[in-house]
């Protein structure tokens, strides 16, 4: 469940000892009758095998290094530079002065201190966390019954039902968000329907409200909640519920005392999968939310493209990562250790 | 444990099925259970009495577990009714039945400590906290797990888990305890030890046990009575001795222990004996009970391996050609206490004989390809009509 966040942690052990083992085996082979004549065929083979293993492990590390760590370091570098008019719109890190021929290192902190000095950023952060938290709870409340229903459905029906959950992914994310504009706007599907039934006389103002933002986030991230929850609920041992019933526990109570606590890992995994991207969400609040829906993703966009202040925008991005991802990684680490202990 | 049989004190009182006035505690009436086209349990009727240790014995797919699950309430009979303590169980959900079950997989709650697992059932009955604590401690004592109270199930060995499952089922003091292959996951030594423990606990707490097992030895050691099940129906119900010594069909005879079965034809059927002529055995089979079928009818005679004497000389006494035959030793298995001989008769029929190794010896008096004589007493055989 926790795969996307912890996958990096376990692997580094694999390269070292395995490679060492390969070499020592080769050493044993060397003590044979071949004297001073270099390595035997088997020894060479084992060495190559160890090298091969190292290569296999290196692929995911190389990927992460190239496409995650390097871009992050570039963003960090920009965040530590000063803004200037030009291309690129920030000062270079190393500057060679023409007069003295000396190289000066330009690293400044003030982009980060600037984030603290203006309320806008802190409010945007807190607002993002708040909106993401509410959206996560809504996803959990909506997703749990759906995941539960699929897990309890006849095995024949499970695959088609899961298919239906995943089906929206076949359309582009952006188109799905635009579709909601068509549904929610004043002359949209929903208002027309309500007017037609006579429930309302005037169209409701639905689009460009915080409510529309929640609808967009919940709709788009619901599958990320349902899938890990389903995986947890589906593999749960049904005899535990029979045992509970046998001990005098009616079904609703067995759900609270057995099913619910045992599905906590699925709830946590689903919540993280919804909460993290929702916090940094830009498209949904931009398209569906009103001008007062302040989220950090929009602030970031505005810094980059409206103000063209790349260093501050980079600082916002780095701060987002540090304040959001680092606590979650620590939490996962502690949780993993507890599970290991238990 | 020094005693080879668990001591069943007051044997007479423990045979309530012989007492006509006794009311059965569990009554299964013409119960059939179908899953789609498959009939798992086929028209089963049973009476189980208070304080019994009742075994449902059968191979896989014999319907024994389905029958047990119907007693627990996890399955509803397609036809027929189940009564527990005189009450019709048709509309009683599992959580309201006076029954507890020990699951084959133990089904311990993984997120709860040993203590909480045992306390779970009492909490459902709203037993006061202090009493729960006392009764859980008492159960932990009984199954010798007091030091492990705070552990989680996955921190225990298989044997310990099995004892937690037993304690959890027993703590509610049910009138009826159902056990589904309770010892299946244990190794042989531990299983034997636990069998005796189970019988001792059952005698101590005095509740009715219904146990499902495919292990005939297990059923023999522990049960007051055994119901042998095959393809959903009950083939025979009886005490372990009755089932072993007087099986009513070839299926039962072959399922319990090993047996030699000779095909033959009834020559005499008198109230005190019967005589069966068997080409397969190459002798007449004299059995000290009536055949209950007409002269000339085909039948089978079952003779247990340990009831056949094996010798290199022709047996003294007895009538030649009656319960006496001869053959060549083809296989020998030395098991320490006994040896098993597979003997090919002149007719080609293979007969198994078990003989105790009464003396210590390094060279065997009977060896491969020896010509041997086999003989048995009139009470050894039993006539089977199907």
XYZ file of C-alpha atoms in Angstrom:
728
model
C 0.000 0.000 0.000
C 2.623 2.408 1.082
C 4.636 1.620 -2.006
C 4.944 5.019 -3.639
C 6.401 6.564 -0.505
C 8.573 3.890 0.995
C 9.796 2.023 -2.042
C 13.104 3.848 -1.959
C 13.897 3.002 1.648
C 14.384 -0.774 1.586
C 16.420 -1.248 -1.544
C 19.933 0.176 -0.912
C 21.005 -2.913 1.039
C 20.686 -5.102 -2.019
C 23.656 -3.814 -3.988
C 26.440 -4.010 -1.429
C 26.334 -7.383 0.331
C 25.214 -9.241 -2.762
C 28.112 -7.939 -4.765
C 30.473 -8.773 -1.891
C 29.166 -12.317 -1.804
C 29.824 -12.700 -5.480
C 33.428 -11.627 -5.064
C 34.150 -13.907 -2.152
C 32.759 -16.871 -4.065
C 35.098 -16.014 -6.870
C 37.964 -15.999 -4.345
C 37.156 -19.520 -3.233
C 37.189 -20.726 -6.782
C 40.586 -19.134 -7.279
C 42.244 -21.422 -4.709
C 42.010 -24.263 -7.206
C 44.870 -25.797 -9.166
C 45.063 -22.884 -11.580
C 48.081 -21.098 -10.184
C 48.675 -17.484 -11.007
C 46.731 -18.061 -14.166
C 43.965 -15.533 -13.524
C 40.390 -16.284 -12.745
C 38.611 -19.499 -13.579
C 35.505 -19.451 -15.769
C 33.155 -19.944 -12.827
C 34.791 -17.167 -10.858
C 34.447 -14.773 -13.745
C 30.848 -15.789 -14.199
C 30.040 -15.115 -10.524
C 31.755 -11.751 -10.656
C 29.792 -10.825 -13.727
C 26.610 -12.008 -12.008
C 27.297 -9.738 -9.035
C 27.932 -6.871 -11.432
C 24.661 -7.682 -13.208
C 22.748 -7.529 -9.973
C 24.270 -4.178 -9.209
C 23.150 -3.009 -12.626
C 19.573 -4.144 -12.041
C 19.433 -2.284 -8.746
C 21.055 0.737 -10.359
C 18.250 1.231 -12.891
C 15.556 2.472 -10.469
C 18.155 4.487 -8.576
C 19.376 6.083 -11.750
C 15.807 6.911 -12.687
C 15.100 8.560 -9.336
C 18.420 10.368 -9.425
C 17.923 11.711 -12.927
C 14.249 12.615 -12.834
C 13.666 13.424 -9.192
C 16.822 14.439 -7.376
C 18.444 16.425 -10.208
C 15.314 18.515 -10.993
C 14.829 19.076 -7.288
C 18.399 20.322 -6.945
C 17.879 22.661 -9.919
C 14.730 24.075 -8.278
C 16.617 24.397 -4.986
C 19.411 26.226 -6.795
C 16.921 28.684 -8.326
C 15.297 29.196 -4.928
C 18.687 30.231 -3.552
C 19.343 32.769 -6.318
C 18.077 36.345 -6.809
C 15.550 37.396 -9.380
C 16.723 39.541 -12.297
C 15.343 40.773 -15.605
C 16.699 38.597 -18.337
C 16.825 35.051 -19.588
C 16.931 33.091 -17.373
C 15.161 35.395 -14.930
C 17.508 34.626 -12.020
C 21.136 35.217 -11.188
C 23.630 32.460 -11.955
C 25.103 30.535 -9.037
C 28.705 31.141 -10.016
C 29.789 34.527 -11.234
C 33.239 35.378 -12.525
C 34.011 39.030 -11.925
C 35.679 40.594 -14.946
C 37.976 42.840 -12.891
C 39.611 40.446 -10.495
C 39.083 37.115 -12.284
C 37.644 35.672 -9.048
C 34.644 33.362 -8.937
C 31.872 34.418 -6.547
C 29.212 31.974 -5.298
C 25.755 33.590 -5.252
C 23.539 31.901 -2.659
C 20.850 33.855 -0.864
C 18.269 32.886 1.752
C 15.928 35.765 1.403
C 13.452 34.017 -0.873
C 12.620 31.720 2.023
C 12.471 34.484 4.605
C 10.283 36.406 2.171
C 7.732 33.544 2.284
C 7.436 34.083 6.031
C 7.218 37.855 5.787
C 4.145 37.857 3.526
C 0.949 36.387 5.024
C -0.228 35.315 1.577
C 2.040 32.289 1.449
C 1.309 31.018 4.935
C -2.443 31.460 4.414
C -2.214 29.710 1.044
C -0.322 26.809 2.653
C -2.788 26.437 5.492
C -5.737 26.810 3.129
C -4.334 24.114 0.855
C -3.855 21.759 3.796
C -7.379 22.503 4.993
C -9.017 21.981 1.600
C -6.987 18.821 0.992
C -7.888 17.493 4.448
C -11.611 18.058 3.943
C -11.458 16.560 0.444
C -9.606 13.538 1.880
C -12.255 13.009 4.548
C -14.994 13.313 1.918
C -13.173 10.795 -0.286
C -12.861 8.435 2.684
C -16.557 8.750 3.552
C -17.575 8.190 -0.076
C -14.875 5.697 -0.994
C -15.138 3.349 1.990
C -18.702 2.190 1.304
C -17.873 1.794 -2.385
C -14.689 -0.199 -1.711
C -16.566 -2.276 0.879
C -19.400 -2.988 -1.526
C -16.996 -4.067 -4.270
C -15.003 -6.267 -1.876
C -18.211 -7.954 -0.667
C -19.700 -8.314 -4.151
C -19.896 -11.627 -5.934
C -16.384 -12.403 -7.283
C -17.753 -12.288 -10.837
C -18.774 -8.668 -10.365
C -15.616 -7.396 -8.725
C -13.554 -6.952 -11.894
C -16.275 -5.029 -13.803
C -17.004 -2.847 -10.771
C -13.313 -2.017 -10.342
C -13.200 -1.307 -14.067
C -15.952 1.266 -13.583
C -13.919 2.927 -10.829
C -10.873 3.169 -13.092
C -12.864 4.046 -16.224
C -12.631 7.885 -15.833
C -8.842 7.594 -16.212
C -9.402 6.775 -19.870
C -10.299 10.430 -20.361
C -7.826 13.212 -19.801
C -7.786 14.775 -16.385
C -8.265 18.223 -17.879
C -11.312 17.198 -19.898
C -12.902 15.725 -16.785
C -12.439 19.001 -14.962
C -13.854 20.951 -17.922
C -16.830 18.591 -17.937
C -17.625 19.754 -14.417
C -17.711 23.340 -15.665
C -20.382 22.226 -18.109
C -22.326 20.606 -15.312
C -21.997 23.317 -12.675
C -22.203 26.621 -14.560
C -25.321 28.761 -14.425
C -26.670 27.447 -17.740
C -25.148 24.049 -17.022
C -26.668 20.587 -16.964
C -27.440 20.591 -13.255
C -29.101 23.990 -13.126
C -31.135 23.262 -16.268
C -32.301 19.999 -14.771
C -33.297 21.614 -11.476
C -35.107 24.462 -13.287
C -36.906 21.951 -15.507
C -38.174 19.990 -12.527
C -39.361 23.247 -10.987
C -37.336 22.866 -7.831
C -35.695 26.242 -8.380
C -36.693 29.382 -10.304
C -33.266 30.897 -10.707
C -30.009 29.135 -11.468
C -27.877 28.384 -8.409
C -24.400 29.817 -8.284
C -22.394 26.607 -8.176
C -19.314 27.194 -10.298
C -16.363 29.223 -8.997
C -17.127 28.401 -5.364
C -15.149 26.398 -2.773
C -17.867 23.748 -3.109
C -17.005 23.304 -6.789
C -13.350 22.845 -5.827
C -14.308 20.069 -3.417
C -16.494 18.408 -6.027
C -13.602 18.504 -8.496
C -11.000 17.142 -6.065
C -13.250 14.417 -4.669
C -14.383 13.333 -8.125
C -10.857 13.157 -9.525
C -9.109 11.568 -6.555
C -11.799 9.116 -5.425
C -10.270 6.147 -7.315
C -7.003 6.668 -5.420
C -8.956 6.161 -2.202
C -11.057 3.247 -3.412
C -8.273 1.108 -4.868
C -6.031 0.708 -1.768
C -9.119 0.379 0.440
C -10.486 -2.329 -1.814
C -7.150 -4.160 -1.751
C -7.166 -4.164 2.056
C -10.821 -5.128 2.440
C -10.723 -7.795 -0.242
C -7.891 -9.772 1.346
C -9.449 -9.649 4.800
C -10.155 -13.078 6.238
C -13.896 -13.662 6.308
C -13.602 -16.273 9.057
C -12.674 -13.436 11.443
C -16.194 -12.077 11.014
C -17.613 -15.554 11.483
C -15.549 -15.885 14.657
C -16.886 -12.548 15.893
C -20.474 -13.620 15.152
C -19.806 -16.926 16.870
C -18.672 -15.061 19.991
C -21.974 -13.159 20.094
C -21.108 -10.070 18.086
C -23.842 -8.788 15.754
C -22.707 -7.797 12.224
C -22.685 -4.000 12.695
C -20.542 -4.328 15.797
C -18.228 -6.802 14.093
C -17.733 -4.182 11.387
C -16.666 -1.606 13.977
C -14.462 -3.936 16.014
C -12.927 -6.124 13.286
C -13.320 -4.772 9.750
C -12.708 -1.111 10.509
C -9.496 -1.487 12.590
C -8.102 -4.033 10.142
C -8.667 -1.683 7.199
C -6.713 1.191 8.784
C -3.636 0.549 6.571
C -5.828 0.877 3.470
C -7.431 4.048 4.816
C -4.007 5.560 5.534
C -2.624 4.648 2.120
C -5.702 5.978 0.327
C -5.724 9.162 2.401
C -2.072 9.888 1.588
C -2.668 9.217 -2.096
C -5.491 11.785 -2.042
C -4.104 14.290 0.433
C -0.637 14.823 -1.036
C -1.584 15.619 -4.644
C -4.706 17.508 -3.494
C -2.556 19.866 -1.406
C -0.507 20.901 -4.412
C -3.495 20.895 -6.775
C -3.537 23.762 -9.287
C -5.867 22.911 -12.162
C -9.020 22.191 -10.129
C -9.051 25.350 -7.965
C -8.010 27.388 -11.025
C -10.838 26.115 -13.226
C -13.616 25.389 -10.730
C -12.753 27.488 -7.689
C -13.553 31.136 -7.248
C -10.965 33.907 -7.047
C -11.011 33.552 -3.263
C -10.060 29.876 -3.338
C -6.463 30.399 -2.318
C -4.308 27.325 -2.782
C -0.556 27.066 -2.853
C -0.573 25.614 -6.362
C -2.212 28.767 -7.715
C 0.225 30.992 -5.808
C 3.090 29.026 -7.305
C 1.654 29.436 -10.799
C 1.161 33.165 -10.257
C 4.762 33.593 -9.082
C 6.150 31.741 -12.065
C 4.009 33.087 -14.890
C 2.425 36.328 -13.693
C 5.245 37.774 -11.619
C 7.995 35.880 -13.403
C 9.712 35.625 -10.031
C 11.299 32.223 -10.453
C 13.355 32.252 -7.255
C 10.305 32.906 -5.014
C 8.237 30.352 -6.957
C 11.020 27.796 -6.470
C 11.178 28.606 -2.784
C 7.425 27.982 -2.557
C 7.893 24.617 -4.267
C 10.797 23.587 -2.021
C 8.916 24.666 1.099
C 5.855 22.715 -0.024
C 7.974 19.612 -0.440
C 9.706 20.028 2.910
C 6.573 20.810 4.915
C 4.430 18.166 3.267
C 6.559 15.269 2.157
C 9.150 15.155 4.926
C 6.611 14.763 7.795
C 4.777 12.117 5.799
C 8.008 10.227 5.114
C 8.891 10.330 8.804
C 5.391 9.125 9.664
C 5.686 6.249 7.191
C 9.065 5.351 8.566
C 7.752 5.177 12.133
C 4.739 3.203 10.978
C 6.927 0.798 9.045
C 9.121 0.246 12.095
C 6.057 -0.418 14.245
C 4.768 -2.945 11.750
C 8.180 -4.553 11.649
C 8.191 -4.794 15.422
C 4.632 -6.061 15.716
C 0.667 -38.984 29.696
C 1.187 -42.539 30.806
C -2.285 -43.941 30.089
C -2.760 -45.049 26.523
C -6.510 -44.218 26.543
C -7.803 -40.999 28.073
C -9.513 -42.086 31.238
C -13.250 -41.913 30.820
C -14.540 -42.060 34.350
C -18.070 -43.245 34.950
C -18.205 -44.830 31.531
C -21.826 -45.853 31.981
C -23.153 -42.318 32.492
C -21.214 -41.276 29.414
C -23.321 -43.464 27.188
C -26.606 -41.530 27.284
C -27.577 -42.728 23.798
C -28.253 -46.162 25.316
C -30.798 -44.616 27.673
C -34.178 -44.439 25.941
C -35.530 -41.699 28.242
C -32.593 -39.342 27.691
C -33.345 -36.243 25.583
C -30.720 -35.380 22.969
C -29.083 -31.967 23.372
C -28.567 -31.502 19.648
C -31.040 -32.953 17.190
C -30.365 -32.855 13.484
C -33.525 -33.822 11.578
C -33.337 -34.861 7.932
C -30.982 -32.034 7.100
C -29.923 -31.534 3.491
C -27.656 -28.758 2.257
C -27.192 -28.010 -1.413
C -24.823 -25.523 -3.010
C -26.230 -25.110 -6.509
C -26.289 -28.598 -7.994
C -23.905 -29.995 -5.401
C -25.374 -31.777 -2.384
C -22.917 -31.238 0.474
C -25.035 -32.808 3.208
C -27.579 -35.425 2.236
C -30.547 -36.184 4.494
C -28.616 -36.401 7.756
C -30.299 -37.176 11.063
C -28.309 -37.237 14.294
C -28.808 -37.028 18.032
C -26.016 -35.754 20.216
C -26.324 -35.911 23.976
C -25.175 -33.653 26.800
C -21.540 -34.180 27.765
C -20.661 -36.186 24.670
C -17.431 -35.913 22.739
C -18.901 -36.456 19.307
C -16.779 -36.769 16.177
C -17.804 -36.177 12.589
C -15.251 -38.240 10.692
C -14.807 -38.280 6.944
C -12.565 -37.458 4.033
C -12.514 -34.105 2.313
C -15.816 -33.286 0.651
C -17.737 -35.649 2.911
C -19.905 -32.799 4.208
C -18.641 -32.876 7.793
C -17.553 -29.237 7.895
C -20.786 -28.076 6.240
C -22.752 -29.919 8.902
C -20.677 -28.251 11.627
C -21.169 -24.821 10.045
C -24.912 -25.410 10.043
C -24.753 -26.136 13.781
C -22.868 -22.853 14.261
C -25.355 -21.000 12.055
C -23.000 -19.926 9.264
C -24.987 -21.999 6.774
C -28.722 -22.604 6.647
C -30.048 -26.102 5.846
C -31.774 -26.322 2.466
C -34.131 -28.874 3.989
C -34.668 -30.196 7.493
C -34.231 -28.667 10.907
C -31.666 -28.386 13.663
C -32.665 -28.239 17.319
C -30.287 -27.251 20.093
C -31.581 -27.829 23.613
C -35.049 -28.303 22.125
C -35.082 -24.928 20.329
C -35.494 -24.775 16.547
C -32.391 -22.986 15.222
C -33.844 -22.105 11.783
C -34.186 -18.385 12.488
C -31.460 -17.993 15.112
C -28.401 -16.091 13.796
C -24.913 -17.325 14.795
C -24.444 -14.534 17.341
C -27.482 -15.642 19.307
C -26.768 -19.370 19.431
C -25.587 -21.023 22.668
C -22.694 -22.412 20.655
C -19.042 -21.527 20.261
C -16.722 -22.721 17.595
C -13.008 -23.280 17.359
C -12.022 -22.576 13.777
C -9.667 -24.674 11.718
C -7.604 -21.564 10.935
C -8.150 -20.447 14.573
C -9.451 -17.081 13.201
C -7.733 -15.126 15.982
C -8.159 -11.357 15.689
C -4.723 -10.200 14.534
C -5.080 -6.655 15.899
C -5.840 -7.791 19.439
C -3.667 -9.286 22.169
C -4.200 -12.826 23.396
C -6.054 -11.378 26.376
C -8.375 -9.227 24.251
C -9.062 -12.134 21.935
C -10.258 -14.226 24.863
C -12.191 -11.337 26.418
C -14.002 -10.505 23.145
C -16.886 -12.939 23.628
C -17.490 -11.860 27.225
C -17.558 -8.188 26.219
C -20.374 -8.993 23.778
C -22.413 -10.352 26.688
C -21.753 -7.177 28.725
C -20.083 -9.131 31.508
C -18.721 -6.750 34.179
C -15.069 -5.760 33.666
C -13.781 -7.354 36.875
C -15.427 -10.648 36.030
C -14.011 -10.553 32.494
C -10.539 -10.093 33.948
C -10.958 -13.028 36.313
C -12.412 -15.370 33.725
C -9.779 -14.491 31.126
C -7.035 -15.114 33.710
C -8.646 -18.416 34.582
C -8.791 -19.481 30.926
C -5.171 -18.428 30.372
C -4.260 -20.593 33.331
C -6.223 -23.537 31.940
C -4.474 -23.425 28.565
C -1.126 -22.519 30.212
C -0.693 -19.242 28.380
C -0.634 -16.775 31.281
C 2.841 -15.404 30.394
C 1.669 -14.674 26.839
C -1.410 -12.591 27.691
C -0.077 -9.384 26.143
C 1.262 -10.956 22.946
C -0.302 -10.635 19.527
C -1.381 -13.850 17.772
C 1.416 -13.677 15.183
C 3.990 -13.701 17.992
C 2.847 -17.167 19.067
C 3.691 -20.654 17.834
C 1.076 -22.801 16.121
C 0.387 -24.772 19.281
C -0.019 -21.633 21.366
C -2.399 -20.093 18.840
C -4.452 -23.222 18.879
C -4.731 -22.962 22.668
C -5.765 -19.298 22.440
C -8.496 -20.303 19.990
C -9.653 -22.984 22.402
C -9.614 -20.581 25.355
C -11.569 -17.978 23.380
C -14.238 -20.539 22.526
C -14.398 -21.973 26.053
C -14.450 -18.753 28.060
C -18.140 -18.128 27.353
C -18.915 -21.526 28.891
C -21.004 -22.615 25.907
C -23.286 -25.614 26.219
C -21.935 -26.834 22.927
C -18.419 -26.413 21.571
C -17.781 -27.033 17.890
C -14.236 -27.828 16.799
C -13.283 -27.775 13.130
C -10.139 -29.881 12.570
C -8.733 -28.328 15.739
C -5.417 -30.165 15.627
C -4.830 -30.165 11.895
C -1.976 -27.660 11.968
C 0.026 -29.335 14.731
C 2.816 -31.846 14.401
C 2.281 -35.422 15.522
C 3.752 -35.215 19.039
C 1.978 -31.983 19.886
C -1.222 -33.310 18.376
C -1.206 -36.386 20.576
C -0.496 -34.315 23.662
C -3.273 -31.872 22.779
C -5.749 -34.682 22.180
C -5.393 -35.728 25.783
C -5.548 -32.122 26.934
C -8.776 -31.600 25.007
C -10.373 -34.681 26.549
C -9.227 -33.604 30.023
C -10.577 -30.085 29.522
C -13.834 -31.461 28.191
C -14.238 -33.622 31.291
C -13.282 -30.720 33.552
C -15.724 -28.204 32.080
C -18.351 -30.798 31.215
C -19.623 -29.341 27.984
C -20.666 -31.097 24.795
C -18.001 -31.238 22.105
C -18.692 -31.803 18.430
C -15.468 -32.176 16.522
C -14.829 -32.448 12.803
C -11.802 -34.463 11.773
C -10.450 -36.462 8.880
C -7.974 -38.230 11.174
C -9.460 -41.561 12.253
C -6.863 -42.033 14.980
C -7.805 -38.661 16.459
C -11.489 -39.575 16.363
C -10.780 -42.960 17.961
C -8.757 -41.565 20.878
C -11.025 -38.711 21.847
C -14.615 -39.532 20.992
C -17.475 -40.981 22.929
C -19.132 -41.598 19.565
C -18.149 -41.202 15.942
C -20.305 -40.477 12.905
C -18.504 -41.623 9.765
C -19.528 -39.413 6.849
C -19.150 -40.138 3.165
C -20.386 -38.041 0.218
C -22.724 -36.064 2.477
C -24.509 -38.934 4.174
C -23.766 -40.664 7.453
C -22.381 -44.141 6.874
C -22.329 -45.259 10.504
C -22.701 -43.854 13.997
C -21.236 -45.640 16.973
C -18.614 -45.807 19.694
C -15.020 -46.100 18.499
C -15.089 -49.814 19.364
C -18.293 -50.419 17.448
C -17.019 -48.591 14.408
C -13.708 -50.434 14.465
C -14.896 -53.905 15.355
C -18.299 -53.910 13.697
C -18.151 -51.677 10.649
C -21.422 -51.891 8.739
C -20.036 -51.298 5.253
C -16.818 -51.833 3.357
C -16.432 -48.065 3.137
C -16.414 -47.681 6.934
C -14.149 -50.705 7.405
C -11.628 -49.329 4.951
C -11.820 -45.795 6.287
C -11.038 -46.767 9.871
C -7.684 -48.473 10.179
C -6.510 -51.020 7.647
C -8.490 -54.113 6.869
C -8.490 -57.225 4.690
C -11.700 -57.762 2.801
C -12.536 -61.165 1.286
C -15.335 -61.536 -1.204
C -17.524 -64.621 -0.770
C -20.927 -66.249 -0.730
C -23.011 -67.192 2.305
C -23.130 -70.967 2.912
C -24.636 -71.000 6.401
C -26.342 -68.223 8.338
C -27.369 -69.288 11.828
C -28.222 -67.146 14.893
C -24.810 -67.876 16.451
C -22.574 -68.069 13.421
C -22.273 -67.825 9.685
C -20.078 -69.521 7.148
C -18.863 -67.804 4.013
C -17.131 -69.589 1.180
C -14.490 -67.403 -0.380
C -12.451 -68.289 -3.458
C -10.371 -65.203 -2.858
C -9.303 -66.327 0.637
C -8.892 -69.951 -0.543
C -10.744 -71.110 2.578
C -14.097 -70.970 4.345
C -14.669 -68.025 6.618
C -16.365 -68.893 9.893
C -17.745 -65.813 11.637
C -19.316 -65.883 15.093
C -22.323 -63.743 14.213
C -25.241 -64.165 11.810
C -24.927 -62.824 8.276
C -28.476 -61.366 8.228
C -28.790 -62.293 4.573
C -29.949 -65.350 2.698
C -27.779 -68.350 1.913
C -26.143 -68.016 -1.483
C -25.977 -64.232 -1.405
C -22.712 -62.462 -2.177
C -21.071 -60.680 0.751
C -17.715 -59.572 2.141
C -15.835 -60.506 5.278
C -13.569 -57.939 6.926
C -10.637 -59.150 9.026
C -8.307 -56.670 10.749
C -4.555 -57.286 10.218
C -3.785 -57.508 13.940
C -6.330 -60.323 14.389
C -4.529 -62.634 11.952
C -1.827 -64.953 13.284
C 1.170 -65.599 11.081
C 3.454 -68.618 11.407
C 5.841 -70.762 9.357
C 4.266 -73.993 10.621
C 0.618 -74.958 10.011
C -1.437 -73.773 13.022
C -2.346 -76.354 15.631
C -6.019 -76.917 16.329
C -8.837 -75.406 14.376
C -10.378 -76.980 11.315
C -8.138 -77.044 8.240
C -9.667 -75.035 5.389
C -11.639 -72.885 7.821
C -10.202 -69.473 8.787
C -6.849 -70.851 7.700
C -4.967 -70.070 4.535
C -1.406 -69.870 3.262
C 0.770 -67.616 1.149
C 4.190 -66.105 0.506
C 5.607 -63.063 2.310
C 6.180 -60.234 -0.158
C 6.710 -57.144 1.975
C 7.839 -56.583 5.548
C 7.746 -53.293 7.438
C 9.458 -53.235 10.817
C 7.851 -50.538 12.983
C 9.566 -51.388 16.263
C 6.602 -52.437 18.340
C 4.946 -54.331 15.495
C 5.869 -55.631 12.095
C 3.596 -55.495 9.085
C 3.656 -58.380 6.616
C 2.070 -58.309 3.200
C 1.356 -61.878 2.173
C 0.303 -63.006 -1.310
C -2.125 -65.917 -1.129
C -2.012 -68.619 -3.785
C -5.114 -67.025 -5.298
C -3.157 -63.824 -5.836
C -5.039 -61.939 -3.089
C -2.715 -59.768 -0.957
C -3.352 -59.968 2.798
C -1.916 -57.640 5.416
C -0.940 -59.014 8.829
C 0.292 -57.072 11.843
C 2.237 -59.033 14.424
C 3.676 -57.668 17.670
C 7.429 -58.076 18.055
C 7.280 -59.931 21.346
C 10.954 -60.802 21.612
C 14.034 -58.787 20.914
C 15.771 -60.067 17.851
C 18.190 -58.980 15.249
C 17.382 -61.592 12.627
C 13.758 -61.979 11.727
C 12.151 -65.432 12.071
C 9.914 -64.679 9.081
C 11.525 -63.134 6.070
C 10.845 -62.341 2.421
C 9.586 -65.171 0.200
C 8.917 -67.418 3.213
C 5.852 -69.584 2.917
C 3.591 -68.767 5.862
C 0.273 -69.879 7.310
C -2.373 -67.358 8.269
C -5.175 -68.098 10.700
C -7.744 -66.230 12.761
C -10.446 -66.886 15.330
C -14.180 -66.879 14.560
C -14.748 -63.514 16.309
C -12.097 -61.808 14.166
C -14.168 -61.390 11.047
C -17.310 -59.408 10.401
C -19.742 -59.931 7.562
C -20.476 -56.918 5.388
C -23.380 -56.860 2.991
C -22.470 -53.656 1.140
